[in-house]
Coordinates of C-alpha atoms and ligand atoms in Angstrom, one line a residue:
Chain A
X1 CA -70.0 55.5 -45.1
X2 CA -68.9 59.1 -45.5
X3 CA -70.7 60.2 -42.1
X4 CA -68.6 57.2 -40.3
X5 CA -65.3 58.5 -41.6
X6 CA -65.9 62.7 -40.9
X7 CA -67.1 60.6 -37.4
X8 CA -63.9 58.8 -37.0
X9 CA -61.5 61.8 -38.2
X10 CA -63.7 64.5 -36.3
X11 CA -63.9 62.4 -33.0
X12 CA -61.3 64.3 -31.0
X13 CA -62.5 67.5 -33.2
X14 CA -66.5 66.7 -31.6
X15 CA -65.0 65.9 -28.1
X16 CA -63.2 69.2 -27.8
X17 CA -66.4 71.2 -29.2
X18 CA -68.6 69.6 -26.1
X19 CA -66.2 70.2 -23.4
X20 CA -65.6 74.0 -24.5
X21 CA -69.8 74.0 -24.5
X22 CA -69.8 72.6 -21.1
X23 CA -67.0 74.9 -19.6
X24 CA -68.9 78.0 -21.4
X25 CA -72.1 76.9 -19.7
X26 CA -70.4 76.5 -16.4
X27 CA -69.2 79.8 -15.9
X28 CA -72.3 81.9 -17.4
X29 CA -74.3 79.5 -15.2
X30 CA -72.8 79.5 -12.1
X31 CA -71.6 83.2 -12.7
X32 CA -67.6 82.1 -11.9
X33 CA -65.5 85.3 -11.6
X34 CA -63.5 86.2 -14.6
X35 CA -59.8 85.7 -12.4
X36 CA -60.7 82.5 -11.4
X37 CA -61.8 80.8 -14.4
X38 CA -62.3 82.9 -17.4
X39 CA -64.9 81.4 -20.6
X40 CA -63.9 79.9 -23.5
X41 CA -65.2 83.0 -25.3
X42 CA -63.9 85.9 -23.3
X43 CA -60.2 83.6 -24.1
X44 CA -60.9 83.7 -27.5
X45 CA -61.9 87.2 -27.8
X46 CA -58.5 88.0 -25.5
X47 CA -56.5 85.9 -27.7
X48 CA -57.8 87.7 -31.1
X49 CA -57.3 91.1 -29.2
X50 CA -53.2 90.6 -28.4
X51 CA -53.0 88.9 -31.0
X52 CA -50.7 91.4 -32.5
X53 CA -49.1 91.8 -29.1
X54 CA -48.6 87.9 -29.3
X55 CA -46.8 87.3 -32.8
X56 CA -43.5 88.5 -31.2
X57 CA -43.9 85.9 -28.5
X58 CA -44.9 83.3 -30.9
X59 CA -41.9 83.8 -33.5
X60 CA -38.9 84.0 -30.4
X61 CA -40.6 80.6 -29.1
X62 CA -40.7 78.7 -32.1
X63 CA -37.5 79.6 -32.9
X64 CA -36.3 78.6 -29.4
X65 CA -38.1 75.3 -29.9
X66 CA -36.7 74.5 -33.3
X67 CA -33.4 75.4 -32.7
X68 CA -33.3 73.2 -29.1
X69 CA -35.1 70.5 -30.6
X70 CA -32.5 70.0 -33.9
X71 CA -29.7 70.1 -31.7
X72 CA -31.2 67.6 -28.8
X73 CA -32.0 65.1 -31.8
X74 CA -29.1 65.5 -33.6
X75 CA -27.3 64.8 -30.4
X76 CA -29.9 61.7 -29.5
X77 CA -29.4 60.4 -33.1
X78 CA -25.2 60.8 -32.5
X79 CA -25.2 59.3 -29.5
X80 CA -27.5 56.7 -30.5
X81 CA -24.7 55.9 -33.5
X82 CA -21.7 55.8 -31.1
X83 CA -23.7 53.6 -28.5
X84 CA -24.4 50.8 -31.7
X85 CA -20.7 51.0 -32.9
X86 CA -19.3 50.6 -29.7
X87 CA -21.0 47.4 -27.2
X88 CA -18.7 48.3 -24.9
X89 CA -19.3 52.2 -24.1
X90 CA -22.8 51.4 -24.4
X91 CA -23.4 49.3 -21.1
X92 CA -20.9 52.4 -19.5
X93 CA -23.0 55.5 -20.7
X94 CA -26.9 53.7 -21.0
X95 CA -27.7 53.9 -17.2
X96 CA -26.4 57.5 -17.2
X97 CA -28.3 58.6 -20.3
X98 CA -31.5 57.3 -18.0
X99 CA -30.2 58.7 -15.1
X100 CA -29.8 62.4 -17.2
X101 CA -33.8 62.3 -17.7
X102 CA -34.2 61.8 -13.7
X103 CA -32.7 65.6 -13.2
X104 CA -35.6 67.8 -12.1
X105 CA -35.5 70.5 -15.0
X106 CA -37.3 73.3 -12.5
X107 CA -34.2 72.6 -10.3
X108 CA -31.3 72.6 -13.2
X109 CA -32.7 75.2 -15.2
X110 CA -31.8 78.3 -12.2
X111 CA -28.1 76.3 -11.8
X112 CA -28.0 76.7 -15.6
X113 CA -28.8 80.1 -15.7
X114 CA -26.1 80.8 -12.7
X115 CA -23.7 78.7 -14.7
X116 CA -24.4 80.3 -17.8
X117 CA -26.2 83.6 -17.4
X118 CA -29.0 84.3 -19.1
X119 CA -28.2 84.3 -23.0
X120 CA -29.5 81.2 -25.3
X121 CA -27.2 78.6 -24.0
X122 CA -28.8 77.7 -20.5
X123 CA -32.2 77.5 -22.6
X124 CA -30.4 75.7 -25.7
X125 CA -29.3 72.4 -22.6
X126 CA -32.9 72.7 -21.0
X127 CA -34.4 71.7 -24.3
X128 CA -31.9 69.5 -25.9
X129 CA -32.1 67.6 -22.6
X130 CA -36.0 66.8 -23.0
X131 CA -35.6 66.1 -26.4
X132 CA -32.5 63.9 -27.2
X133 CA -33.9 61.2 -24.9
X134 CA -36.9 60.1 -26.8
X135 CA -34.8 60.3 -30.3
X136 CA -31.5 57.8 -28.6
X137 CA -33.6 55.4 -27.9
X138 CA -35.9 55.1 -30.7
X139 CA -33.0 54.7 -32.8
X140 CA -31.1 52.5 -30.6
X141 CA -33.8 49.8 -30.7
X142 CA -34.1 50.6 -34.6
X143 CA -30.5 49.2 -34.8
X144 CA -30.8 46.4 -32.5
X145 CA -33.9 45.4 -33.5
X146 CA -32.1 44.9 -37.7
X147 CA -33.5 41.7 -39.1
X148 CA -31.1 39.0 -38.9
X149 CA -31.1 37.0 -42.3
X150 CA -30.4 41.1 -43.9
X151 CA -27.3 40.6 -41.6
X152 CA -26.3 37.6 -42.6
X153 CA -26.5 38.5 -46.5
X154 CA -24.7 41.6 -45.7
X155 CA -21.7 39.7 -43.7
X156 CA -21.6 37.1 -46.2
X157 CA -21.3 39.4 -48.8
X158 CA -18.2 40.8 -47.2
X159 CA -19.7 44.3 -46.3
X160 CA -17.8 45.7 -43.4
X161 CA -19.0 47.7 -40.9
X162 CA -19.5 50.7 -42.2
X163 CA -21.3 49.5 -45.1
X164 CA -23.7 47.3 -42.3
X165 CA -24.2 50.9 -40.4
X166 CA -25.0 52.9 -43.3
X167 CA -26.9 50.6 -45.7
X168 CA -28.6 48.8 -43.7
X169 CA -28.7 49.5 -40.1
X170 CA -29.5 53.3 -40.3
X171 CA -32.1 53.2 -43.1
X172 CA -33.9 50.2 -41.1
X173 CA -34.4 52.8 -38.2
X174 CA -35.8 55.4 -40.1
X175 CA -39.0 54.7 -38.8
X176 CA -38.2 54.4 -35.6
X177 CA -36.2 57.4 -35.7
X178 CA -39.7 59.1 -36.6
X179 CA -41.0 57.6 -33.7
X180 CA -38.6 59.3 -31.3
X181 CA -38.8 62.6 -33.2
X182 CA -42.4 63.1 -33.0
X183 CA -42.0 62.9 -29.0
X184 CA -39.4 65.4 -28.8
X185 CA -40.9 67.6 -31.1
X186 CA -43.9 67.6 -28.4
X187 CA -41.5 68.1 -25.9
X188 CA -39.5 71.2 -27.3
X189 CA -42.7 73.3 -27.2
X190 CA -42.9 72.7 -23.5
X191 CA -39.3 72.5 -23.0
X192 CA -38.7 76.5 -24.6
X193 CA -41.6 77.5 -22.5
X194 CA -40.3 76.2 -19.0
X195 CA -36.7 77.3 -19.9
X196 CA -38.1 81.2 -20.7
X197 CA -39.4 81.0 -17.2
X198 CA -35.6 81.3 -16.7
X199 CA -35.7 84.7 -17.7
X200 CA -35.9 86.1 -21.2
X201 CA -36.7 89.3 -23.6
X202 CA -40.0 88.0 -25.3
X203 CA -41.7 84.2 -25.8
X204 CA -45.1 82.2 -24.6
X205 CA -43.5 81.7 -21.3
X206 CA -42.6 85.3 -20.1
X207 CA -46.0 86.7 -21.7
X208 CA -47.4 83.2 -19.3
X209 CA -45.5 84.7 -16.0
X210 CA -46.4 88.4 -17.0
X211 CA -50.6 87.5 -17.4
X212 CA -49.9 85.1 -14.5
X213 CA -48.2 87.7 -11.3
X214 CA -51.3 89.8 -12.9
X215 CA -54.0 87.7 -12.5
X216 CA -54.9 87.3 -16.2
X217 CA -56.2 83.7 -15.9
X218 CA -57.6 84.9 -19.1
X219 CA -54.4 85.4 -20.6
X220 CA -52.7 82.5 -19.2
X221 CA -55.2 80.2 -20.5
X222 CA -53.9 81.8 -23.9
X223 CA -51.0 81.0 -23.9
X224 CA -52.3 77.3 -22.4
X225 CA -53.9 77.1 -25.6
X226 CA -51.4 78.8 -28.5
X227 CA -48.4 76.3 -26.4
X228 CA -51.1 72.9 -27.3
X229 CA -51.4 74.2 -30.9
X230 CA -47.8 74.3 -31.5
X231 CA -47.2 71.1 -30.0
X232 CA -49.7 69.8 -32.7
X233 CA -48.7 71.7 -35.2
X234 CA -44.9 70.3 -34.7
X235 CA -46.0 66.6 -34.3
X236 CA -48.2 67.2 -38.0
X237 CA -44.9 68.1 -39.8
X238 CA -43.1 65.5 -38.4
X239 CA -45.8 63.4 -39.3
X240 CA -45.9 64.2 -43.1
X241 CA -42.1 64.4 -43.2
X242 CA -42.2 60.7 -41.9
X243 CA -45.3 60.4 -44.6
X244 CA -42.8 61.6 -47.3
X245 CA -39.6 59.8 -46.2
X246 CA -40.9 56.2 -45.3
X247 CA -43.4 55.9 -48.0
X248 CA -42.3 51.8 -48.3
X249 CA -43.6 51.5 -45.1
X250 CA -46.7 53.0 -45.6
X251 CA -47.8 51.0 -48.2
X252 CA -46.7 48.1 -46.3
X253 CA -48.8 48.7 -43.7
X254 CA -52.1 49.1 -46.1
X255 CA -51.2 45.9 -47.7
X256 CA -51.1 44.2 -44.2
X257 CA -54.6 46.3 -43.8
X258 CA -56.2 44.9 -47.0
X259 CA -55.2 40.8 -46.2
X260 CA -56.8 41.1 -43.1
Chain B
X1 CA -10.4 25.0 -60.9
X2 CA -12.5 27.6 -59.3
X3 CA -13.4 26.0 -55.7
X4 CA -11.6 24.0 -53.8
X5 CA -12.4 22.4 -50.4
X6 CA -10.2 20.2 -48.8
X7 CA -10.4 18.1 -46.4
X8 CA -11.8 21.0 -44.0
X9 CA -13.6 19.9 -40.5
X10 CA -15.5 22.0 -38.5
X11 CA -17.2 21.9 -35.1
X12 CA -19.2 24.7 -33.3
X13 CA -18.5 23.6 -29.8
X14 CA -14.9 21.7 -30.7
X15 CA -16.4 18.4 -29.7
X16 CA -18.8 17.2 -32.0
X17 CA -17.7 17.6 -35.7
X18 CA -20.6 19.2 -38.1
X19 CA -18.5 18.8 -41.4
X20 CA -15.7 16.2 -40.9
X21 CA -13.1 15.9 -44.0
X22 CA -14.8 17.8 -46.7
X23 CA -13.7 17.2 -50.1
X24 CA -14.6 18.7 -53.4
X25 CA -14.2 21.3 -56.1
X26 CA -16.3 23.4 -59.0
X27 CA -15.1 23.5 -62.1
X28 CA -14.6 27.2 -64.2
X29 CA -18.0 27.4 -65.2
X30 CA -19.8 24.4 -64.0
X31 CA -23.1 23.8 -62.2
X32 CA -22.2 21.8 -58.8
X33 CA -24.8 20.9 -56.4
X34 CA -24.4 19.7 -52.8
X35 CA -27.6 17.5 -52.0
X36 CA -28.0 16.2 -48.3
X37 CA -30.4 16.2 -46.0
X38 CA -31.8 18.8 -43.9
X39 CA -29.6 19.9 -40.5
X40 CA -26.9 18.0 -42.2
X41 CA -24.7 21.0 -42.4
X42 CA -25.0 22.8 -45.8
X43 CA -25.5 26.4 -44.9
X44 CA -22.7 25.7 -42.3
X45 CA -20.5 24.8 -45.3
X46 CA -21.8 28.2 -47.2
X47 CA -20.4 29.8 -43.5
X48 CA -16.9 28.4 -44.1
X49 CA -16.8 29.4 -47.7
X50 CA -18.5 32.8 -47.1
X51 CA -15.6 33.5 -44.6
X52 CA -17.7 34.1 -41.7
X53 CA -16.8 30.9 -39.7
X54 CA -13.4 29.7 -40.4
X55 CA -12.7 25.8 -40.5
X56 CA -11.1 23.8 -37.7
X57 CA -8.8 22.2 -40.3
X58 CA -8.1 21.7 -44.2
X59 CA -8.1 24.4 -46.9
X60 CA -10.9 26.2 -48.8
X61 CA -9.3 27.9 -52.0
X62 CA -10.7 30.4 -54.9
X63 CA -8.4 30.4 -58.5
X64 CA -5.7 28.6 -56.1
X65 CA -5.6 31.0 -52.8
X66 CA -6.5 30.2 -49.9
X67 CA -9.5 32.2 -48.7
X68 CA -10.3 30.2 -45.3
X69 CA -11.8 33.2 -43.4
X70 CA -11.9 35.4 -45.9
X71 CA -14.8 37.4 -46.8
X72 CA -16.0 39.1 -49.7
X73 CA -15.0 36.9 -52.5
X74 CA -18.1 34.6 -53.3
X75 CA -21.9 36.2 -54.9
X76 CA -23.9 34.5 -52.5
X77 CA -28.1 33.9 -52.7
X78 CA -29.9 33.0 -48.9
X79 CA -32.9 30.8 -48.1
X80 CA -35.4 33.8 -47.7
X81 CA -34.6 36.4 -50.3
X82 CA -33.7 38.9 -48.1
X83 CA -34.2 42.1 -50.1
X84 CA -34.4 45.7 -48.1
X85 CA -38.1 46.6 -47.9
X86 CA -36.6 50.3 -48.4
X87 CA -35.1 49.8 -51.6
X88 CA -37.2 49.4 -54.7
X89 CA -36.1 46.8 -56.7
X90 CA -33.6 48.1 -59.1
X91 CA -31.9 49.5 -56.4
X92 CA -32.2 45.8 -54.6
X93 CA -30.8 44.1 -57.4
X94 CA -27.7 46.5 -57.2
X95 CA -27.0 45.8 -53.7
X96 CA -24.7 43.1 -54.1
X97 CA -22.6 44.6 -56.6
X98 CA -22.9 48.1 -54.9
X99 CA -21.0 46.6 -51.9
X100 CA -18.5 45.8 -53.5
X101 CA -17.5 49.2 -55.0
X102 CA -19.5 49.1 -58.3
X103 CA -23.2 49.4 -59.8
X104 CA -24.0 48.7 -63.5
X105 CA -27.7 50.1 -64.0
X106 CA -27.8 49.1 -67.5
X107 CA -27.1 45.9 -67.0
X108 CA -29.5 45.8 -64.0
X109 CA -32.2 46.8 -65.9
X110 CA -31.7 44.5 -68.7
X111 CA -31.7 41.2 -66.4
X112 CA -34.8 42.6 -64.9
X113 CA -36.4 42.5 -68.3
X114 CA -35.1 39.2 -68.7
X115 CA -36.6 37.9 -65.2
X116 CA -40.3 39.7 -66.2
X117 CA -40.1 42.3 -63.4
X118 CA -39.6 45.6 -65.9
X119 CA -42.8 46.8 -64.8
X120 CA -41.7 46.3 -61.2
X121 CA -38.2 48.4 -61.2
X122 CA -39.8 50.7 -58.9
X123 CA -42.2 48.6 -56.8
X124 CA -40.9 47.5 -53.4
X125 CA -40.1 44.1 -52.3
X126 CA -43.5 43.8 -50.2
X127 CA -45.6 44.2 -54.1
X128 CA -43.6 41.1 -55.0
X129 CA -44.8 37.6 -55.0
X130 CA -42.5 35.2 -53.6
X131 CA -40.9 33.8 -57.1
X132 CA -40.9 37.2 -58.1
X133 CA -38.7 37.6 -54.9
X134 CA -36.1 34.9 -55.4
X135 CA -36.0 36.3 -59.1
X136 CA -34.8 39.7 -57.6
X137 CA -32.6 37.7 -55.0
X138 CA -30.8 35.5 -57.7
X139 CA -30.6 38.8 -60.1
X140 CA -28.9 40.1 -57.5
X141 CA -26.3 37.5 -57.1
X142 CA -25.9 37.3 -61.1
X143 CA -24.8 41.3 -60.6
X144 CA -22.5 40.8 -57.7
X145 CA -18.6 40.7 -59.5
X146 CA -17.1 37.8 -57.7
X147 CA -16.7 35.0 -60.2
X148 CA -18.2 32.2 -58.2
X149 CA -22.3 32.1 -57.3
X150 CA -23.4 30.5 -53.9
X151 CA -27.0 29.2 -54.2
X152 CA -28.7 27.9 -50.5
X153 CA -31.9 26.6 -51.3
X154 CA -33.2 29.4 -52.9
X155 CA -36.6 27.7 -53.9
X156 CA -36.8 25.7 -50.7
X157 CA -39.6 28.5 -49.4
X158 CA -41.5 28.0 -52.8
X159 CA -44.5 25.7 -53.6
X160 CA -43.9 23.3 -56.6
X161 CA -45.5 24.6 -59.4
X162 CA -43.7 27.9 -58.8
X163 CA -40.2 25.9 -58.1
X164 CA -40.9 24.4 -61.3
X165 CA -40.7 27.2 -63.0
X166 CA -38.0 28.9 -61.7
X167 CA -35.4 26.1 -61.6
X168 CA -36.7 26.5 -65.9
X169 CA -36.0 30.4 -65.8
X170 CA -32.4 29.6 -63.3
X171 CA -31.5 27.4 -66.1
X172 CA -32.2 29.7 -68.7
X173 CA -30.4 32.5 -67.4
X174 CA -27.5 30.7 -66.0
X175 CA -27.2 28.8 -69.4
X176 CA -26.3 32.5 -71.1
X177 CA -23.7 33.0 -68.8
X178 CA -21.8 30.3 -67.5
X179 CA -20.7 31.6 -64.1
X180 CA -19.2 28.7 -61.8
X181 CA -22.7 27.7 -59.5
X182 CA -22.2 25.9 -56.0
X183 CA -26.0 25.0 -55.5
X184 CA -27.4 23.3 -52.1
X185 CA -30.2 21.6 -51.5
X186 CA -32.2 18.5 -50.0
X187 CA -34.3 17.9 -53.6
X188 CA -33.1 15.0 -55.7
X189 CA -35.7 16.2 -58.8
X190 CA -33.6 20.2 -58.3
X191 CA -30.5 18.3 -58.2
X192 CA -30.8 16.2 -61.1
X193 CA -32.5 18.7 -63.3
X194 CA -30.2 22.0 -62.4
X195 CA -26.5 20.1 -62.1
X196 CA -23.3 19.2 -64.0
X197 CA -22.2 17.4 -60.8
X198 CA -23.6 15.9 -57.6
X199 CA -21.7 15.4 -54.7
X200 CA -24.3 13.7 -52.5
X201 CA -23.7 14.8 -48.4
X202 CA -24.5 12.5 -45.5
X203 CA -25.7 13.2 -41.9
X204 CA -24.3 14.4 -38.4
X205 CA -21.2 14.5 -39.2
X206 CA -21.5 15.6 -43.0
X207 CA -19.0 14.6 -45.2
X208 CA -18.8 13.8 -49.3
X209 CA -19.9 10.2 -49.6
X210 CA -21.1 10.2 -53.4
X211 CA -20.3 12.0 -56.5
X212 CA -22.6 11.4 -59.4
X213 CA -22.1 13.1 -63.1
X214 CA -25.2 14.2 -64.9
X215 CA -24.4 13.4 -68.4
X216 CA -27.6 15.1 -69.6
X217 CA -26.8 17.6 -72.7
X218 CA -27.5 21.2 -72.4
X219 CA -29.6 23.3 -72.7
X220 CA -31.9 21.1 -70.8
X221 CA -35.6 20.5 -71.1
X222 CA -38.4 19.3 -69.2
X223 CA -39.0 16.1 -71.2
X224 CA -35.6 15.1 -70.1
X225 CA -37.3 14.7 -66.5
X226 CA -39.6 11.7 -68.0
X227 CA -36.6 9.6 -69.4
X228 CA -35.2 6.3 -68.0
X229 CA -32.3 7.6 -67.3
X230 CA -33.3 10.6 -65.7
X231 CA -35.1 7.9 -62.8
X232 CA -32.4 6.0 -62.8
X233 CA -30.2 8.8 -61.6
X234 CA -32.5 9.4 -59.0
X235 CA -32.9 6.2 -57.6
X236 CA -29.3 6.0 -57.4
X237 CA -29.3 9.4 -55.7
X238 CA -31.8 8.3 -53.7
X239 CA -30.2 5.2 -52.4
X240 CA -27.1 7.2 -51.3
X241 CA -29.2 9.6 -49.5
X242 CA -31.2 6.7 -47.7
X243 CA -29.0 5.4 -44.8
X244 CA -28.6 8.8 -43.8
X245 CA -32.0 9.9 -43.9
X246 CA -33.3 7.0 -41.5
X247 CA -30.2 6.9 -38.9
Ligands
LIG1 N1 -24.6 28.8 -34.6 C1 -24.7 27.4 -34.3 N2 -24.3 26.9 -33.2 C2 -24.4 25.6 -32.9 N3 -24.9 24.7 -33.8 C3 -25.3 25.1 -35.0 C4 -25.3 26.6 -35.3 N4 -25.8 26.7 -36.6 C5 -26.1 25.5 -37.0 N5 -25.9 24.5 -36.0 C6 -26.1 23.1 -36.1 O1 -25.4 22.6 -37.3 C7 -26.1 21.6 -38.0 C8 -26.2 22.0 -39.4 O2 -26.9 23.2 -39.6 P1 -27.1 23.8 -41.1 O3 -25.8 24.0 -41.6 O4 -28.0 25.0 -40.9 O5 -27.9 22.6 -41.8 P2 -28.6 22.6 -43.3 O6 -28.3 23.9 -43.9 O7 -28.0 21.4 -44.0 O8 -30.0 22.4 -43.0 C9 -27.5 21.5 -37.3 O9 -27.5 20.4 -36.5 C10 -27.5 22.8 -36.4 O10 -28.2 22.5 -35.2
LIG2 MG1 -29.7 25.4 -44.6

């Protein structure tokens, strides 16, 4: 019983080990050269090295991510609202909002920069552009998708809109907003690191560019690996706030769990 | 007179008439019960009075004013109980009187005692068993200000022994305070047992065509559902309910 559940919750933990053994065993075997394809280990040891040299990195590209990803969601969430409350701008602005996550970033993001120069704000749109996507239309179907007989009490009862938005429209999305938000939060990490590309004083993606013009594959991977971790680390506090604030569902769901 | 309906029509598609000519009232504190058959139109009725559809024609009126189309001014309890899986369920029970401006947790929590859900003032609907649910639901409604309760089949969902008990624990709570009760539903037994007055509903179009008194005494009892008389309401309930049932 124990050994099946530290199987099922180490499973992706057990994967990861094997294919790090196998790419180890690859390049002592087949002696690659260090440029092309550098071992797990000599990344590891490279990481633990500049690790010092990193911290700076790390701390301006989490703050970069945070700070793009409240803004995009707040704005996804906003627009999200005014799309609900109004049918009518809704089937004007929907096709456009779809159309806004067709832009090739790697194209907008130099226009940005000509636009805007090279301060916070042409990195601020690159991220808030990946990330209020995922958020407006989580929410959007979490308001649509309101049961209808909690509708009908509510209209019957004479609550007017407002009280239909913020009683019971918006607190039935929660979970749905969760859903959104754990995508963007994803998406910020790799939206900070394509928009430092632009041009910036320190983060992940200029230390990437630096190790990369160099030929530090070893380096690069570094980064590979310290961008994966923060995506996972943001999804797992997301993950416990949506733990902490939809609690009602959770126990909903291990009732459903039990009848079966 | 609290209610008033008169002579109101109404038609979903202006052709064919669901209600046609409605006519009754509730009386300041009296138990009324519409009984008709199902699809005959009763929740539509609830619709008009609620204020969410408004009548082709005739006059629905609250304490004397008109409220055709108005919303807001009835305390009304659906089919399902329709309680907000986020809320636990004091703050369900609230709901209806926290929509319209006001919440009395005192009170709250005493009618919660009274329905046997203390230890469940924090538990969320999905925790509750169904009765337990249309307890909340009707608790709910009690709390809600406006003067007049609108009950549409709240036990409809609920299997016997469990109606039983709950049209026992309706009575017992409605008995203590009076309010005026409009009550649907397609049970002669509920009918009989729960009401001060019956006005019996027939089919496609609906319309009044039978008003029976229940001259049983209050507070009522169970034993009162083995008397003679009590069948011989029902059998003339029943044969007012018949033509419509089988056209
Ligand atoms: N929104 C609607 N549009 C058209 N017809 C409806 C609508 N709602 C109900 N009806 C019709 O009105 C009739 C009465 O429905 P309803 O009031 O729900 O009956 P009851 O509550 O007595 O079972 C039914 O025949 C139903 O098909
Ligand atoms: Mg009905």
């Amino acid at each position: 019983m124990i050994g099946r559940i530290i199987w099922k919750k180490g499973a992706p933990f057990f994967l990861l080990l094997l294919l790090l053994i196998v790419w180890e065993s690859v390049t002592v075997l087949l002696k690659v050269e260090e440029w092309l394809l550098p071992a797990p280990s000599a990344i590891l040891t490279e990481g633990i090295e500049s690790f010092h040299n990193l911290s700076g990195h790390l701390i301006s590209t989490t703050e970069l991510a945070l700070t793009g990803f409240f803004i995009g969601s707040c704005i996804g969430l906003l627009i999200a609202a005014i799309l609900h409350l109004f049918p009518s701008v809704k089937e004007a602005v929907y096709p456009l909002l779809i159309l806004s996550q067709n832009i090739p970033i790697i194209v907008l993001a130099p226009l940005l920069v000509i636009w805007f120069g090279f301060g916070m704000l042409p990195k601020l749109i690159v991220i808030s552009l990946v990330c209020f996507f995922p958020v407006a239309v989580a929410s959007l179907d979490g308001f649509r998708q309101t049961p209808y007989e909690l509708k009908h009490y509510f209209k019957m009862m004479g609550a007017g809109r407002n009280q239909l938005f913020w009683k019971l429209e918006l607190p039935h999305s929660i979970p749905f907003i969760f859903s959104g938000l754990k995508i963007s939060a994803t998406y910020s990490v790799m939206g900070a690191v394509i928009s430092e590309w632009l041009g910036a004083k320190s983060g992940i993606g200029v230390y990437m560019t630096l190790a990369s013009s160099a030929f530090r594959t070893d380096r690069v991977f570094v980064s590979i690996f310290l961008i994966m971790g923060m995506s996972l680390l943001f999804f797992g506090i997301i993950n416990l706030l949506e733990k902490y604030f939809v609690s009602w569902k959770r126990k909903e769901g291990e009732k459903d769990e039990a009848g079966n | 007179m609290k209610l008033e309906i008169k002579d109101v029509s109404y038609s979903f598609d202006g052709k064919q008439n669901i209600l046609e000519n409605i006519h009754f009232h509730v009386g300041d504190g009296e138990f009324v019960t519409i009984l008709g058959p199902s699809g005959s139109g009763k929740s539509t009725l609830f619709h008009l009075i609620g204020g969410i559809l408004k009548p082709n024609q005739g006059i629905i009126s609250l304490d004397s004013k008109k409220i055709n189309g108005l919303k807001g001014h009835i305390s009304y309890m659906p089919q399902q109980p329709s309680l907000l899986p986020w809320r636990t369920v004091l703050e369900n029970v609230l709901l209806g009187s926290e929509l319209a401006g006001i919440r009395d947790k005192e009170m709250a929590k005493a009618l919660l005692v009274k329905a046997g859900l203390e230890e469940y003032e924090k538990a969320y609907p999905h925790e509750l068993s169904g009765g337990m649910k249309q307890r909340a639901a009707f608790i709910r409604s009690i709390l809600s200000p406006q003067e007049l309760m609108c009950l549409d089949e709240p036990f409809s969902a609920l299997d016997e022994l469990t109606r039983l008990q709950m049209q026992k624990w309706l009575m017992s709570v409605w008995e203590e305070n009076r309010r005026s009760v409009l009550f649907v539903t397609h049970s002669i037994d509920e009918a009989v047992f729960l009401s001060d007055r019956i006005y019996v509903l027939s089919a496609k179009p609906a319309t009044v065509i039978k008003e029976v008194v229940v001259p049983f005494p209050r507070p009522r009892r169970e034993e009162q559902l083995l008397s003679d008389e009590f069948f011989n309401l029902k059998r003339e309930l029943y044969a007012a309910l018949k033509p419509t049932v089988t056209t």
